[in-house]
């Protein structure tokens, strides 16, 4: 950039930089933090009988909930132990390519 030109305030470039940071915060960082908070609340509220989708694409019904894991019933007498962090909030979280 170089030195400010004659008649140009040195604060104008600082204000422009500050404006860019504020825009990034409100349009990118803040919504992502809100989404993560909502997902964490959803995972904490999982209960027996809820239908879920995992990040690996496994559909099932919760049979048992523990602190960090859940037992998912995927078929007759087929149960999987899955970490809670692998559960998606809803099907829109699963990005499908068509």
Short mmCIF file of the C-alpha atoms (twelve columns), coordinates in Angstrom:
data_MODEL
# 
_entry.id   MODEL 
# 
loop_
_atom_site.group_PDB 
_atom_site.id 
_atom_site.type_symbol 
_atom_site.label_atom_id 
_atom_site.label_alt_id 
_atom_site.label_comp_id 
_atom_site.label_asym_id 
_atom_site.label_seq_id 
_atom_site.Cartn_x 
_atom_site.Cartn_y 
_atom_site.Cartn_z 
_atom_site.pdbx_PDB_model_num 
ATOM 1  C CA . UNK A 1  0.000   0.000   0.000  1 
ATOM 2  C CA . UNK A 2  2.611   2.520   0.959  1 
ATOM 3  C CA . UNK A 3  2.326   5.834   2.730  1 
ATOM 4  C CA . UNK A 4  -1.016  7.642   2.675  1 
ATOM 5  C CA . UNK A 5  -1.366  10.211  -0.066 1 
ATOM 6  C CA . UNK A 6  -1.532  13.884  0.662  1 
ATOM 7  C CA . UNK A 7  -4.924  14.832  2.105  1 
ATOM 8  C CA . UNK A 8  -5.819  11.217  2.958  1 
ATOM 9  C CA . UNK A 9  -6.306  10.418  6.624  1 
ATOM 10 C CA . UNK A 10 -4.151  7.569   7.982  1 
ATOM 11 C CA . UNK A 11 -7.207  6.414   9.912  1 
ATOM 12 C CA . UNK A 12 -9.260  5.672   6.792  1 
ATOM 13 C CA . UNK A 13 -7.325  2.495   6.001  1 
ATOM 14 C CA . UNK A 14 -7.606  1.413   9.652  1 
ATOM 15 C CA . UNK A 15 -11.375 1.989   9.615  1 
ATOM 16 C CA . UNK A 16 -11.689 0.023   6.360  1 
ATOM 17 C CA . UNK A 17 -9.769  -2.907  7.887  1 
ATOM 18 C CA . UNK A 18 -11.948 -2.770  11.003 1 
ATOM 19 C CA . UNK A 19 -15.076 -2.767  8.835  1 
ATOM 20 C CA . UNK A 20 -13.889 -5.907  7.012  1 
ATOM 21 C CA . UNK A 21 -13.300 -7.679  10.341 1 
ATOM 22 C CA . UNK A 22 -16.792 -6.746  11.583 1 
ATOM 23 C CA . UNK A 23 -18.393 -8.018  8.368  1 
ATOM 24 C CA . UNK A 24 -16.517 -11.339 8.617  1 
ATOM 25 C CA . UNK A 25 -17.621 -11.723 12.235 1 
ATOM 26 C CA . UNK A 26 -21.327 -11.100 11.627 1 
ATOM 27 C CA . UNK A 27 -21.661 -12.985 8.338  1 
ATOM 28 C CA . UNK A 28 -19.289 -15.927 8.837  1 
ATOM 29 C CA . UNK A 29 -18.041 -16.533 12.372 1 
ATOM 30 C CA . UNK A 30 -21.168 -15.767 14.418 1 
ATOM 31 C CA . UNK A 31 -23.599 -17.936 12.388 1 
ATOM 32 C CA . UNK A 32 -21.155 -20.864 12.503 1 
ATOM 33 C CA . UNK A 33 -20.840 -20.565 16.285 1 
ATOM 34 C CA . UNK A 34 -24.638 -20.487 16.618 1 
ATOM 35 C CA . UNK A 35 -24.985 -23.592 14.449 1 
ATOM 36 C CA . UNK A 36 -22.412 -25.469 16.558 1 
ATOM 37 C CA . UNK A 37 -24.203 -24.441 19.765 1 
ATOM 38 C CA . UNK A 38 -27.558 -25.670 18.414 1 
ATOM 39 C CA . UNK A 39 -26.011 -28.978 17.335 1 
ATOM 40 C CA . UNK A 40 -24.425 -29.462 20.785 1 
ATOM 41 C CA . UNK A 41 -27.810 -28.827 22.481 1 
ATOM 42 C CA . UNK A 42 -29.491 -31.305 20.123 1 
ATOM 43 C CA . UNK A 43 -26.930 -34.019 20.873 1 
ATOM 44 C CA . UNK A 44 -27.345 -33.460 24.620 1 
ATOM 45 C CA . UNK A 45 -31.130 -33.785 24.313 1 
ATOM 46 C CA . UNK A 46 -31.088 -37.155 22.516 1 
ATOM 47 C CA . UNK A 47 -33.402 -39.669 24.165 1 
ATOM 48 C CA . UNK A 48 -34.401 -43.297 23.797 1 
ATOM 49 C CA . UNK A 49 -36.685 -43.815 20.811 1 
ATOM 50 C CA . UNK A 50 -35.429 -40.832 18.747 1 
ATOM 51 C CA . UNK A 51 -34.696 -41.528 15.090 1 
ATOM 52 C CA . UNK A 52 -31.249 -40.329 13.999 1 
ATOM 53 C CA . UNK A 53 -28.829 -40.179 11.090 1 
ATOM 54 C CA . UNK A 54 -25.083 -40.495 11.634 1 
ATOM 55 C CA . UNK A 55 -22.359 -38.722 9.701  1 
ATOM 56 C CA . UNK A 56 -21.596 -42.061 8.070  1 
ATOM 57 C CA . UNK A 57 -25.138 -42.295 6.704  1 
ATOM 58 C CA . UNK A 58 -26.491 -44.881 9.138  1 
ATOM 59 C CA . UNK A 59 -30.176 -44.480 9.958  1 
ATOM 60 C CA . UNK A 60 -31.446 -45.872 13.223 1 
ATOM 61 C CA . UNK A 61 -33.425 -45.532 16.401 1 
ATOM 62 C CA . UNK A 62 -31.805 -44.851 19.763 1 
ATOM 63 C CA . UNK A 63 -32.006 -47.825 22.119 1 
ATOM 64 C CA . UNK A 64 -29.819 -46.463 24.938 1 
ATOM 65 C CA . UNK A 65 -28.127 -43.154 25.793 1 
ATOM 66 C CA . UNK A 66 -24.887 -42.871 27.774 1 
ATOM 67 C CA . UNK A 67 -22.604 -39.901 28.505 1 
ATOM 68 C CA . UNK A 68 -20.560 -39.843 25.281 1 
ATOM 69 C CA . UNK A 69 -22.066 -42.723 23.318 1 
ATOM 70 C CA . UNK A 70 -25.430 -44.029 22.218 1 
ATOM 71 C CA . UNK A 71 -26.626 -47.497 21.285 1 
ATOM 72 C CA . UNK A 72 -28.509 -47.392 17.975 1 
ATOM 73 C CA . UNK A 73 -30.886 -50.105 16.817 1 
ATOM 74 C CA . UNK A 74 -30.490 -50.328 13.029 1 
ATOM 75 C CA . UNK A 75 -32.319 -53.606 12.349 1 
ATOM 76 C CA . UNK A 76 -33.735 -56.638 14.171 1 
ATOM 77 C CA . UNK A 77 -31.174 -57.462 16.882 1 
ATOM 78 C CA . UNK A 78 -28.511 -55.291 15.201 1 
ATOM 79 C CA . UNK A 79 -27.231 -52.603 17.534 1 
ATOM 80 C CA . UNK A 80 -24.320 -50.224 17.062 1 
ATOM 81 C CA . UNK A 81 -22.436 -48.229 19.647 1 
ATOM 82 C CA . UNK A 82 -21.914 -44.734 18.215 1 
ATOM 83 C CA . UNK A 83 -20.240 -41.615 19.569 1 
ATOM 84 C CA . UNK A 84 -22.674 -38.723 20.064 1 
ATOM 85 C CA . UNK A 85 -20.480 -36.448 17.960 1 
ATOM 86 C CA . UNK A 86 -21.313 -38.598 14.910 1 
ATOM 87 C CA . UNK A 87 -25.031 -37.747 15.061 1 
ATOM 88 C CA . UNK A 88 -26.422 -35.180 12.634 1 
ATOM 89 C CA . UNK A 89 -29.124 -32.747 13.674 1 
ATOM 90 C CA . UNK A 90 -31.334 -33.451 10.665 1 
ATOM 91 C CA . UNK A 91 -31.137 -34.732 7.117  1 
ATOM 92 C CA . UNK A 92 -30.281 -31.266 5.769  1 
ATOM 93 C CA . UNK A 93 -26.914 -31.536 7.562  1 
ATOM 94 C CA . UNK A 94 -26.138 -34.492 5.315  1 
ATOM 95 C CA . UNK A 95 -24.872 -32.978 2.066  1 
ATOM 96 C CA . UNK A 96 -25.992 -35.120 -0.822 1 
ATOM 97 C CA . UNK A 97 -24.505 -34.802 -4.294 1 
ATOM 98 C CA . UNK A 98 -26.863 -35.295 -7.193 1 
# 
